[in-house]
PDB file of C-alpha atoms in Angstrom:
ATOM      1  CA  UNK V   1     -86.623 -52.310  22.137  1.00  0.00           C
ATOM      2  CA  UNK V   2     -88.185 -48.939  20.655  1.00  0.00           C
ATOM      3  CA  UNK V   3     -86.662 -47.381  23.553  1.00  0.00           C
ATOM      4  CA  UNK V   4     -83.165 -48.432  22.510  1.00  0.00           C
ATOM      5  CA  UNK V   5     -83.822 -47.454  18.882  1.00  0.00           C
ATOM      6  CA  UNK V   6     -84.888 -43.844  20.036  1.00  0.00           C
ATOM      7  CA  UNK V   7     -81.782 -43.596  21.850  1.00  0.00           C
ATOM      8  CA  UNK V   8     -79.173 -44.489  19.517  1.00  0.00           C
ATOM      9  CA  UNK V   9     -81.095 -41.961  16.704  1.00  0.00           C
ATOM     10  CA  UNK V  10     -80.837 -39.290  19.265  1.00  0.00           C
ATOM     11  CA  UNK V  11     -76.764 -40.183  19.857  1.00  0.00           C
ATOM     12  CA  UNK V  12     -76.224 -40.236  16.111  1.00  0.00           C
ATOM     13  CA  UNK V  13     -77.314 -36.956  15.146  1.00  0.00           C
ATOM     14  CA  UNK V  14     -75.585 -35.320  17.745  1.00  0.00           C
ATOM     15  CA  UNK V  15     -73.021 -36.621  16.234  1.00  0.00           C
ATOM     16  CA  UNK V  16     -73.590 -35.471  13.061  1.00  0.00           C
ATOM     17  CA  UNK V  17     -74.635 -32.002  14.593  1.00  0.00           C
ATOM     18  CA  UNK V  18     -71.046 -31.373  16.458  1.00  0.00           C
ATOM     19  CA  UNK V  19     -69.339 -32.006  13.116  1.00  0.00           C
ATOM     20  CA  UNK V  20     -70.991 -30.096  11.241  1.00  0.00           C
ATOM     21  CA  UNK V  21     -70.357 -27.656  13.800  1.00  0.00           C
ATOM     22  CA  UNK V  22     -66.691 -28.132  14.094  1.00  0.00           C
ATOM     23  CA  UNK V  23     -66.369 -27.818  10.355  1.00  0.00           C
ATOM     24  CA  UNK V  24     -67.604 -24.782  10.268  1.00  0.00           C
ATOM     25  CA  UNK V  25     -65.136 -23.323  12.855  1.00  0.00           C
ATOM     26  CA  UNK V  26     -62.076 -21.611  11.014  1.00  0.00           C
ATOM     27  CA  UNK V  27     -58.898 -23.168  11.403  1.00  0.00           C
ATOM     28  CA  UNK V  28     -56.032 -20.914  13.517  1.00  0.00           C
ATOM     29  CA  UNK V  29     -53.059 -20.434  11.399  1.00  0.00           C
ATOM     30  CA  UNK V  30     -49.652 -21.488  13.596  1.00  0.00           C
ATOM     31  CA  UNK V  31     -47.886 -18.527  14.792  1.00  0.00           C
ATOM     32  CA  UNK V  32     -44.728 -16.797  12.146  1.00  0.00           C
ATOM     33  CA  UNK V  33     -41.549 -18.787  12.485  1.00  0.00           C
ATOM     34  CA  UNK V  34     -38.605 -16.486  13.874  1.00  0.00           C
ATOM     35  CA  UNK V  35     -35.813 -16.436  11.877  1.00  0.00           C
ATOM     36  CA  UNK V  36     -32.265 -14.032  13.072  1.00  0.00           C
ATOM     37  CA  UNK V  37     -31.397 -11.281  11.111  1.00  0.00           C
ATOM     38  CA  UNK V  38     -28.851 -12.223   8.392  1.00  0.00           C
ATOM     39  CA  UNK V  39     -25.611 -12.098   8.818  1.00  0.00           C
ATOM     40  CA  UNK V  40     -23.389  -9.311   7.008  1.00  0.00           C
ATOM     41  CA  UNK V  41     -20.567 -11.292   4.872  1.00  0.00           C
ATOM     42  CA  UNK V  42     -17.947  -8.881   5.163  1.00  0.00           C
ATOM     43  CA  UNK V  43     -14.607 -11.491   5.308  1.00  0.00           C
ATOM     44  CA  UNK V  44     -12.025 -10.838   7.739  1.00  0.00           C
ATOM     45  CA  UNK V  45      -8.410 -11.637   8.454  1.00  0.00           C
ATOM     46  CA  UNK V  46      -6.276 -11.825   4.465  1.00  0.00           C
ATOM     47  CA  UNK V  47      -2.886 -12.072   3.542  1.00  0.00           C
ATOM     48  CA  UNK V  48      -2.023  -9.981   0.345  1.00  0.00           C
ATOM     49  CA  UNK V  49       1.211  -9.838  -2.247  1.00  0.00           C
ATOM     50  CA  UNK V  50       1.890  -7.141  -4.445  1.00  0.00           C
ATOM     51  CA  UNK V  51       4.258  -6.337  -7.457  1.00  0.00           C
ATOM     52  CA  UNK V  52       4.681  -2.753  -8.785  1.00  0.00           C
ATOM     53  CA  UNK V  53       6.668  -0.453 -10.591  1.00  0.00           C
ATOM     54  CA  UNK V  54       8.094   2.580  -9.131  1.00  0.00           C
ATOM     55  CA  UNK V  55       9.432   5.906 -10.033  1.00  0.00           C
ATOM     56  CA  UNK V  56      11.736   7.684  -7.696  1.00  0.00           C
ATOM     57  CA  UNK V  57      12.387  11.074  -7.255  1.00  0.00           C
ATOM     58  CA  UNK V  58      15.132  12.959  -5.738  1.00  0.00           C
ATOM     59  CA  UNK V  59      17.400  16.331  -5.270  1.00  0.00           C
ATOM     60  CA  UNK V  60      20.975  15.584  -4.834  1.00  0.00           C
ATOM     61  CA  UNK V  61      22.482  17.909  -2.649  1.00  0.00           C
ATOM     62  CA  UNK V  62      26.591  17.933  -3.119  1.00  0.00           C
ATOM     63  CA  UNK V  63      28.172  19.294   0.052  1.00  0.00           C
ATOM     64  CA  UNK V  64      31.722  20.607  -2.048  1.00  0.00           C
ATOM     65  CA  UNK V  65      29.085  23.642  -2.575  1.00  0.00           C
ATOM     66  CA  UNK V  66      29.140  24.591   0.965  1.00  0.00           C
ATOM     67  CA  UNK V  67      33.065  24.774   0.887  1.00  0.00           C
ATOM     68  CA  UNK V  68      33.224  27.522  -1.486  1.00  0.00           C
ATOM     69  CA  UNK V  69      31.278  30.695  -2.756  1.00  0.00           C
ATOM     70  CA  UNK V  70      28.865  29.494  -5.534  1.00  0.00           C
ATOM     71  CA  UNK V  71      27.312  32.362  -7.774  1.00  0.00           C
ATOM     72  CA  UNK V  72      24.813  29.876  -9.602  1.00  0.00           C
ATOM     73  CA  UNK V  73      24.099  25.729 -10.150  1.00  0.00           C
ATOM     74  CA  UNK V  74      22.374  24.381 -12.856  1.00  0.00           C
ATOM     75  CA  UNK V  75      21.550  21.105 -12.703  1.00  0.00           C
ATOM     76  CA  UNK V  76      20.930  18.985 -15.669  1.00  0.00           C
ATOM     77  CA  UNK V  77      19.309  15.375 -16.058  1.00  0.00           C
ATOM     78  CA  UNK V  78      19.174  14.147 -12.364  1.00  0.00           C
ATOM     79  CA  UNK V  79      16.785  11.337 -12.191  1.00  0.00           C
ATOM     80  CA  UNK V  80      16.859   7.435 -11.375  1.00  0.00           C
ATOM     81  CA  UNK V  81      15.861   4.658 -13.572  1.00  0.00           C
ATOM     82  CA  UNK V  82      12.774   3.093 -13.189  1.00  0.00           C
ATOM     83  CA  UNK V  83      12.616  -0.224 -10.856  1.00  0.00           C
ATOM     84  CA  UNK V  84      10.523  -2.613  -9.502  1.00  0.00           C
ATOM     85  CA  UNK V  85       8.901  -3.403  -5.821  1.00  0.00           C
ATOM     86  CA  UNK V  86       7.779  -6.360  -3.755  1.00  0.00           C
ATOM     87  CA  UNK V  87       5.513  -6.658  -1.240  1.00  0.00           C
ATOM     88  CA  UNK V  88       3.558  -8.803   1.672  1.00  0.00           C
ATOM     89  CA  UNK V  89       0.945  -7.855   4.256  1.00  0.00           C
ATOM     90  CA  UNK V  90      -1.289  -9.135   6.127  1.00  0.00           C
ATOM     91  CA  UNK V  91      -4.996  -7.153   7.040  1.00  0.00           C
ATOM     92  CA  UNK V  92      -8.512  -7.146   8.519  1.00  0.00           C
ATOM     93  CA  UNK V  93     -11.703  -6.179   7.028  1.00  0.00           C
ATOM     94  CA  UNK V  94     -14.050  -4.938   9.565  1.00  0.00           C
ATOM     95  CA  UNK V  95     -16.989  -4.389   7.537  1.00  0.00           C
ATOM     96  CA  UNK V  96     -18.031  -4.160   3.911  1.00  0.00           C
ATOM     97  CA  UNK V  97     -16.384  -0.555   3.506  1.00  0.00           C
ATOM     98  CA  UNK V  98     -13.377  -0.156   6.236  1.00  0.00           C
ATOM     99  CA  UNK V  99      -9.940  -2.463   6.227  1.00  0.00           C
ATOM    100  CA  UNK V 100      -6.757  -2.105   7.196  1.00  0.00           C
ATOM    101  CA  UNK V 101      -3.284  -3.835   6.620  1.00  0.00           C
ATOM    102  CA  UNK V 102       0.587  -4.157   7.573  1.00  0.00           C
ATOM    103  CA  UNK V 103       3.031  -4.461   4.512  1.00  0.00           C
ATOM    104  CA  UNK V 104       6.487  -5.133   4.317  1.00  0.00           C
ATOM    105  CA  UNK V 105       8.323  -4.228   0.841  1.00  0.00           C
ATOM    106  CA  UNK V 106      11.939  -4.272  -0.857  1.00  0.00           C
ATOM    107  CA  UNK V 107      12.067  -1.673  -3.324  1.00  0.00           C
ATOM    108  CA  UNK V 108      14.862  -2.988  -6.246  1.00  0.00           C
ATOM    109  CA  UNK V 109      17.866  -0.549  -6.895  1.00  0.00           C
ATOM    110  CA  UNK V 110      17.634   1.865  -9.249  1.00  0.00           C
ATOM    111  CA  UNK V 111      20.374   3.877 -11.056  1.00  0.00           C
ATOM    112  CA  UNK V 112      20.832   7.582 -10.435  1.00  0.00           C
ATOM    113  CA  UNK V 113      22.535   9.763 -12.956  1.00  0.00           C
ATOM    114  CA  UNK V 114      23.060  13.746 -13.185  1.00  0.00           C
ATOM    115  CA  UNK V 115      25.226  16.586 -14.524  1.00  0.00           C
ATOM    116  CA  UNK V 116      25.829  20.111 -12.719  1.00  0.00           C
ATOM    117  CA  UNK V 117      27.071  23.449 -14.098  1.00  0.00           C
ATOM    118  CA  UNK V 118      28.366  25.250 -11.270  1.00  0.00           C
ATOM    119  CA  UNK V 119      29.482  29.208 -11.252  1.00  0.00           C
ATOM    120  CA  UNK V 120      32.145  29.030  -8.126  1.00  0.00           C
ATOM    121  CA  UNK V 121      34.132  32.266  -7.625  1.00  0.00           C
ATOM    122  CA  UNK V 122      37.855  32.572  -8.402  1.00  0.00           C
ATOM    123  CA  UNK V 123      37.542  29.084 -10.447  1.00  0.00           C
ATOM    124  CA  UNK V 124      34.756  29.783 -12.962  1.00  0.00           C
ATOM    125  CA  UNK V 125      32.667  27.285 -14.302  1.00  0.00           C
ATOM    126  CA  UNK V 126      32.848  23.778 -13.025  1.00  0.00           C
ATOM    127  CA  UNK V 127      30.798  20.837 -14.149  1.00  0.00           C
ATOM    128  CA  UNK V 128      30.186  17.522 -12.199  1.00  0.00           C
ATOM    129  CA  UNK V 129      28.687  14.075 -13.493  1.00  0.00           C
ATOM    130  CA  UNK V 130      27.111  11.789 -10.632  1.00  0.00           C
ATOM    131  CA  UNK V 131      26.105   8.350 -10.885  1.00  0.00           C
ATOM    132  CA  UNK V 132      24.789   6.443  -7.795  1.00  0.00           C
ATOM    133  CA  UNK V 133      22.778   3.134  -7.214  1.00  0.00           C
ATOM    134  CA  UNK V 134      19.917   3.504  -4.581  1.00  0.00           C
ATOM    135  CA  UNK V 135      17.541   0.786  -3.239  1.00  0.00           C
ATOM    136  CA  UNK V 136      15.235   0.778   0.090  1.00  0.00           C
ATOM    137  CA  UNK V 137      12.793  -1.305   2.335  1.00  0.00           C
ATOM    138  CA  UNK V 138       9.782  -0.023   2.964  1.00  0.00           C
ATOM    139  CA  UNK V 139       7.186  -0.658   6.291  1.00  0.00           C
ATOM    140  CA  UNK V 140       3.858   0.771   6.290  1.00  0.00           C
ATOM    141  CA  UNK V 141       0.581   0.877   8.330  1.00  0.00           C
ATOM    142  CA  UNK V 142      -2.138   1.210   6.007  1.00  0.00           C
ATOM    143  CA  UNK V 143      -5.859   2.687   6.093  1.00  0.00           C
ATOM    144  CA  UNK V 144      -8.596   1.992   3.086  1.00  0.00           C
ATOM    145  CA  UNK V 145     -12.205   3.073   2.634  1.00  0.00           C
ATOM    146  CA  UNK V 146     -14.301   0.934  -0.246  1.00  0.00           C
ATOM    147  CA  UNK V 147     -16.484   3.269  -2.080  1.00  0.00           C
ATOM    148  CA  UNK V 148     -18.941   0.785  -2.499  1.00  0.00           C
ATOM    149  CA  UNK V 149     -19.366  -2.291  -5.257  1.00  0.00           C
ATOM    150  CA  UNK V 150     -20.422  -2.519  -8.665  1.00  0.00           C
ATOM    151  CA  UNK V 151     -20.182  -5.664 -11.560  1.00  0.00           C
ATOM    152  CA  UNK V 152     -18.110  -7.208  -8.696  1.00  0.00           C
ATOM    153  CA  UNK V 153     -15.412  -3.739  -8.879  1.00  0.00           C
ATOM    154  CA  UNK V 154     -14.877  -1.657  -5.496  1.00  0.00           C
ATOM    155  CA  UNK V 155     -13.071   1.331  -6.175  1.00  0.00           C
ATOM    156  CA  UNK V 156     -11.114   2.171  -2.879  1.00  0.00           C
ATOM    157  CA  UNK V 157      -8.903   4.706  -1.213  1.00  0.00           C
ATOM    158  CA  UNK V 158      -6.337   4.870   1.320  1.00  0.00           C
ATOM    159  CA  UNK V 159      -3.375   6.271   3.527  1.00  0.00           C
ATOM    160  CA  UNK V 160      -0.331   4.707   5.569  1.00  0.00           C
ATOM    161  CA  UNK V 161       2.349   6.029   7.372  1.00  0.00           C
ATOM    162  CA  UNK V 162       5.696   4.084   8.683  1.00  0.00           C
ATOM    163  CA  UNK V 163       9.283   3.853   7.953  1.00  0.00           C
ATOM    164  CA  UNK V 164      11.921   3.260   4.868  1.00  0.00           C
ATOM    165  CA  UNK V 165      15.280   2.300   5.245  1.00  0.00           C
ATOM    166  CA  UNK V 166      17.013   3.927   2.182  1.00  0.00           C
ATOM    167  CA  UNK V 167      20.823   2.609   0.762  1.00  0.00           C
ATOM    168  CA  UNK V 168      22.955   4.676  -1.544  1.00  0.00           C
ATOM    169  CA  UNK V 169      25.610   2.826  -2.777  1.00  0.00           C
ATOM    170  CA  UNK V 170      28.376   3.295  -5.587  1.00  0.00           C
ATOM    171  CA  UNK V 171      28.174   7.507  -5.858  1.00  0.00           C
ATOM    172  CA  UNK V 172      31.088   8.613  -8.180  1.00  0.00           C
ATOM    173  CA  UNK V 173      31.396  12.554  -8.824  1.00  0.00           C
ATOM    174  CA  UNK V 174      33.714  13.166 -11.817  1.00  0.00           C
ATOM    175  CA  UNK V 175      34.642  16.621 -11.698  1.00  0.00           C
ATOM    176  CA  UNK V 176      35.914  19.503 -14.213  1.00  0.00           C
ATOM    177  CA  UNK V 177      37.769  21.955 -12.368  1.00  0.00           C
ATOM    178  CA  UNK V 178      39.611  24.440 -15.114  1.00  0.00           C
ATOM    179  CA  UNK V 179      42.905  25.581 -14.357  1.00  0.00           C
ATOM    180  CA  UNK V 180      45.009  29.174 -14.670  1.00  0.00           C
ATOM    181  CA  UNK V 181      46.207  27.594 -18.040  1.00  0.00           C
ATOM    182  CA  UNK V 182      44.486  28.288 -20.766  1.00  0.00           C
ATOM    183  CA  UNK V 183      42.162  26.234 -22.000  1.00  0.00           C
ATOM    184  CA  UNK V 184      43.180  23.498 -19.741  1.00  0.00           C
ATOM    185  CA  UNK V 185      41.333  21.299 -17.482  1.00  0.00           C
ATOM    186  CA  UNK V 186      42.060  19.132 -14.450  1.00  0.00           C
ATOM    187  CA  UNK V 187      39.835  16.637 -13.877  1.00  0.00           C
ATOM    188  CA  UNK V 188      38.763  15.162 -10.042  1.00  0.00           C
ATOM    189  CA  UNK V 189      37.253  12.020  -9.064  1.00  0.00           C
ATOM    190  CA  UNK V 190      35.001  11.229  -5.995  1.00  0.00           C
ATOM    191  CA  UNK V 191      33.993   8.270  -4.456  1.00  0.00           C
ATOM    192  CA  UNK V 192      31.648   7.641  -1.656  1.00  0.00           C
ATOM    193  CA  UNK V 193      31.194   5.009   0.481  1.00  0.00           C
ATOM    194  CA  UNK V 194      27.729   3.267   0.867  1.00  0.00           C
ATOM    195  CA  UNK V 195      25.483   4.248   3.801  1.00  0.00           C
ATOM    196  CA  UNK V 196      22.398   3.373   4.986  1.00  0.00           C
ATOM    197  CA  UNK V 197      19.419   5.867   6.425  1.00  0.00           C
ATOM    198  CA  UNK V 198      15.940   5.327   8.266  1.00  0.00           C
ATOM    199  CA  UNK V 199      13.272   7.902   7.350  1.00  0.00           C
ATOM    200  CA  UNK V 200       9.917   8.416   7.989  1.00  0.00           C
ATOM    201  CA  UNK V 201       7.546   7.370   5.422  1.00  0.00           C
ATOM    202  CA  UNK V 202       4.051   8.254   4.597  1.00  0.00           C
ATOM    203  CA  UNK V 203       1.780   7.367   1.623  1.00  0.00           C
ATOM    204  CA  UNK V 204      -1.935   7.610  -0.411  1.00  0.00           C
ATOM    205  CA  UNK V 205      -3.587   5.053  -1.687  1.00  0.00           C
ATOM    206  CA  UNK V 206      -6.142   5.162  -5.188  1.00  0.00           C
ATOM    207  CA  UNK V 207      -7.182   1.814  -6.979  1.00  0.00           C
ATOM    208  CA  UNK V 208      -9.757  -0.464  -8.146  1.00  0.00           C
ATOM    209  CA  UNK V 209     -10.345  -3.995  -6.751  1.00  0.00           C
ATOM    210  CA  UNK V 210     -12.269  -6.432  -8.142  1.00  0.00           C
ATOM    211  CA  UNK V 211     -13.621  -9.787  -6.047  1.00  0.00           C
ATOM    212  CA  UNK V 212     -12.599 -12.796  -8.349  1.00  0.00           C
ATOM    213  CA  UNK V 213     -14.634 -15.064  -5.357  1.00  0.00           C
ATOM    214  CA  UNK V 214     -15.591 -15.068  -2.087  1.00  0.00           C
ATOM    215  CA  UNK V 215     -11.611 -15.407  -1.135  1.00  0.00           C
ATOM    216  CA  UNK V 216      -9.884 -13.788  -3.519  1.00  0.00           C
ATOM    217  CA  UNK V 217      -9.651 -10.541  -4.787  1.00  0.00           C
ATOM    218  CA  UNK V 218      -7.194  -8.740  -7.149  1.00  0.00           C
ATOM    219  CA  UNK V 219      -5.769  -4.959  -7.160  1.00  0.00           C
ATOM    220  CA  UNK V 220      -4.732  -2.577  -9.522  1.00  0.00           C
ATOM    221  CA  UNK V 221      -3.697   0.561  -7.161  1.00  0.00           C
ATOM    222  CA  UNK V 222      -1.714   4.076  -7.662  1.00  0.00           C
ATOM    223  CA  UNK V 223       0.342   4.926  -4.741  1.00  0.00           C
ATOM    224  CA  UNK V 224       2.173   8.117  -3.462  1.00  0.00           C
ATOM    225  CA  UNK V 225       4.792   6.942  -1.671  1.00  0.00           C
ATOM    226  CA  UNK V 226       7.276   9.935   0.324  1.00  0.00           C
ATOM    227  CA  UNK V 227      10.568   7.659   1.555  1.00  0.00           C
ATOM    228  CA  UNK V 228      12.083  10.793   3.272  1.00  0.00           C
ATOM    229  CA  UNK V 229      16.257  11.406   2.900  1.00  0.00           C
ATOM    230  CA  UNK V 230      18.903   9.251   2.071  1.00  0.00           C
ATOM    231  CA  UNK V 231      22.747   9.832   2.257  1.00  0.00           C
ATOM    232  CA  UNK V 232      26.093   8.265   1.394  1.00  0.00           C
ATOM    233  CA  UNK V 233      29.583   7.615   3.397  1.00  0.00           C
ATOM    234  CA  UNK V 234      32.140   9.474   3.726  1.00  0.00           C
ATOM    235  CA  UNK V 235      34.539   9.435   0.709  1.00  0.00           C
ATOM    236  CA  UNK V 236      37.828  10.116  -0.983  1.00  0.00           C
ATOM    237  CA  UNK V 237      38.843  11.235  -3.980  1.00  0.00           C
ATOM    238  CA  UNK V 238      40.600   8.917  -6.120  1.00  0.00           C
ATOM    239  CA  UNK V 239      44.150  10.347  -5.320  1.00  0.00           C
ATOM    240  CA  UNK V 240      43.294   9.459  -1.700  1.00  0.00           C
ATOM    241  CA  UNK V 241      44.102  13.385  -1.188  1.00  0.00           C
ATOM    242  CA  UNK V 242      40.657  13.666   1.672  1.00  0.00           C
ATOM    243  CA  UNK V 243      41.993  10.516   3.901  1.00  0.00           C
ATOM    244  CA  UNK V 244      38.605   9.151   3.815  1.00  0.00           C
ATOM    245  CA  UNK V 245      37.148  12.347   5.560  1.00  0.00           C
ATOM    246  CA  UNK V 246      35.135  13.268   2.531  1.00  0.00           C
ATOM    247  CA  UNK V 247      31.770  14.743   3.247  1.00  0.00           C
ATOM    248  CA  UNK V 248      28.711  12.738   2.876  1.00  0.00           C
ATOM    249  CA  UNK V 249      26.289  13.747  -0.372  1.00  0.00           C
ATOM    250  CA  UNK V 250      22.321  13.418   0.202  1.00  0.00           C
ATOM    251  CA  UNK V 251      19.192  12.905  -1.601  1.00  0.00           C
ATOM    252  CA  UNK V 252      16.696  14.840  -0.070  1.00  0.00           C
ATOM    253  CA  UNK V 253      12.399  14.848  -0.652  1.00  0.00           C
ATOM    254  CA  UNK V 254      12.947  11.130  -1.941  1.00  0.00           C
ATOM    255  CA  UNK V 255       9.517  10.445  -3.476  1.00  0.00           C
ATOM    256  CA  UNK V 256       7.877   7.912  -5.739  1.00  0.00           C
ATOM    257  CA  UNK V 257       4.665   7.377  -7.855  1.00  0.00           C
ATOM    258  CA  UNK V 258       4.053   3.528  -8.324  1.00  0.00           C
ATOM    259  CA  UNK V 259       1.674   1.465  -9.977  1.00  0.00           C
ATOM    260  CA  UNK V 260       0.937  -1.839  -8.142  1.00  0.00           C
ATOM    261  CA  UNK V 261      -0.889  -4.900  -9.424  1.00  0.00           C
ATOM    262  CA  UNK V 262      -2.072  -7.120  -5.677  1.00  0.00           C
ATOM    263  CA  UNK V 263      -3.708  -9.639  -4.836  1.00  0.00           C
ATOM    264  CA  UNK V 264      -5.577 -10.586  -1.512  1.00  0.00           C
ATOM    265  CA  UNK V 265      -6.882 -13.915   0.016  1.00  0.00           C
ATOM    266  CA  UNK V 266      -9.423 -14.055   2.796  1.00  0.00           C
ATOM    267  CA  UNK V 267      -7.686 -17.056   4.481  1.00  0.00           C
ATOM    268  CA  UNK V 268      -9.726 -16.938   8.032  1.00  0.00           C
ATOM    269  CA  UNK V 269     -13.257 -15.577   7.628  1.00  0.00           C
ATOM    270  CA  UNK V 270     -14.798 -14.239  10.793  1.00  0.00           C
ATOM    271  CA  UNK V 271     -17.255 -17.306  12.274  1.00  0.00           C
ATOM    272  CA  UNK V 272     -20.805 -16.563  11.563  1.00  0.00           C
ATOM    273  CA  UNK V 273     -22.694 -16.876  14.891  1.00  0.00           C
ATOM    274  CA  UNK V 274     -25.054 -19.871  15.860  1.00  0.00           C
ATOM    275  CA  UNK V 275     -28.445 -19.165  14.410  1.00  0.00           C
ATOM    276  CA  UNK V 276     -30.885 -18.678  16.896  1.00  0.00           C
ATOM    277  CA  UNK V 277     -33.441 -21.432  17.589  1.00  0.00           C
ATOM    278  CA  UNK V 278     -37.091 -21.433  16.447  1.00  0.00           C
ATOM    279  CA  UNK V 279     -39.323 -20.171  18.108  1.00  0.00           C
ATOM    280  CA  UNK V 280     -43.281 -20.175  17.826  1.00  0.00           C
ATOM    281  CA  UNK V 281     -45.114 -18.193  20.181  1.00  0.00           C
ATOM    282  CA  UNK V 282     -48.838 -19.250  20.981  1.00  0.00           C
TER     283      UNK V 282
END
């Protein structure tokens, strides 16, 4: 019976010995979990709209000057009324600083009214008053660079080229032609027909946009916008004396500074990738 006693004193504190021992061991810390680099929120495919108001530019050329020998022109208050433009497109953003777009516009018609003085020789001095109507659609492909982001505002610029398809519509010339008499006048009228012309188009891009959400952000932009040439019928005068065969009048280095307010909408982000699983090593 001692024997037994002995024994099971022996058993306990070896017991007691190996966990005191094992508490005194340190306890491994499990390996770092891996976790994938986040993932850049940059957006994606967006539709945009825009509004704007332009301000064309233009320098009527009037081909009766060719006909005859003209010592001098002055030409007095050409210009066109201001108007109003329209636009859709649809884009990508690649990454937080680099997007591009496609945008269709119609550019509203704007009135065009002008007076020249000419010197022709053997008549004297002449004077003509134009009016015209003028309106155009515009297609461009469009580059921007975001200058980075502050208070939620990315200041931005830009560049497109493509095409506009420029009207002229509605030219009258009423001319002042004096005669041997003096101190009388005969007086001409012109008419044009309307006539359509595509020209190359190219324009830069300045503006501010400002990221209302993560889908939505709004535009206030300055654009350069060079529409090319446009040009009218043939015409007549209103005695029908030209048959029709009247020579067409152009507008040539058609330009236009515009102010647009947009707005684009992030309507398919670009799918973030399946995170990677965790791993522990060890």
């Amino acid at each position: 019976m001692r024997s037994v006693k002995v024994l099971i004193a022996a058993g306990a504190a070896s017991l007691l010995s190996s966990g005191a021992f094992a508490a005194d061991m340190a306890i491994a810390s499990p390996p770092p979990a891996y976790y994938p680099p986040p993932i850049e929120d940059f957006g994606g495919w967006y539709l945009r709209g825009d509004i704007g108001m332009t301000n064309t530019r233009g320098k009527l050329f009037a081909p009766a000057y060719d006909d005859v020998s003209t010592l001098s022109v002055n030409q007095l208050g050409h210009g066109f009324t201001g108007g109003t433009s329209f636009g859709v497109g649809v884009g990508y953003q690649f990454n937080s600083w680099f997007r591009a777009d496609v945008t269709g516009e119609y550019r509203s018609k704007v009135l065009f009214s002008g007076t020249d003085f000419a010197n022709i020789a053997g008549l004297g001095p002449i004077s003509d008053v134009y009016s015209a109507r003028f309106s155009s659609w515009v297609a461009m492909a469009n580059v921007y660079v975001d200058l980075g982001t502050w208070w939620c505002i990315t200041p931005f610029i830009g560049a497109g080229v493509g095409g506009a398809f420029n009207q002229i519509d509605g030219l009258q010339d009423l001319g002042s032609i004096p005669s041997p008499g003096v101190g009388s006048v005969n007086s001409a009228s012109y008419f044009a027909n309307a006539a359509n012309k595509t020209s190359f188009a190219w324009a830069a891009h300045a503006g501010l946009a400002y990221k209302v959400n993560q889908n939505f952000t709004v535009e206030l932009a300055y654009r350069y916008l060079d529409l090319g040439s446009a040009v009218t019928g043939k015409g007549d005068t209103f005695d029908g004396i030209l048959g029709g065969r009247g020579r067409p009048f152009q507008f040539n280095d058609m330009t236009s500074q515009d102010i647009k307010l947009g707005v684009r909408w992030t309507c398919c982000d670009v799918p973030a990738p399946a995170p990677a699983p965790l791993v522990r090593k060890g």
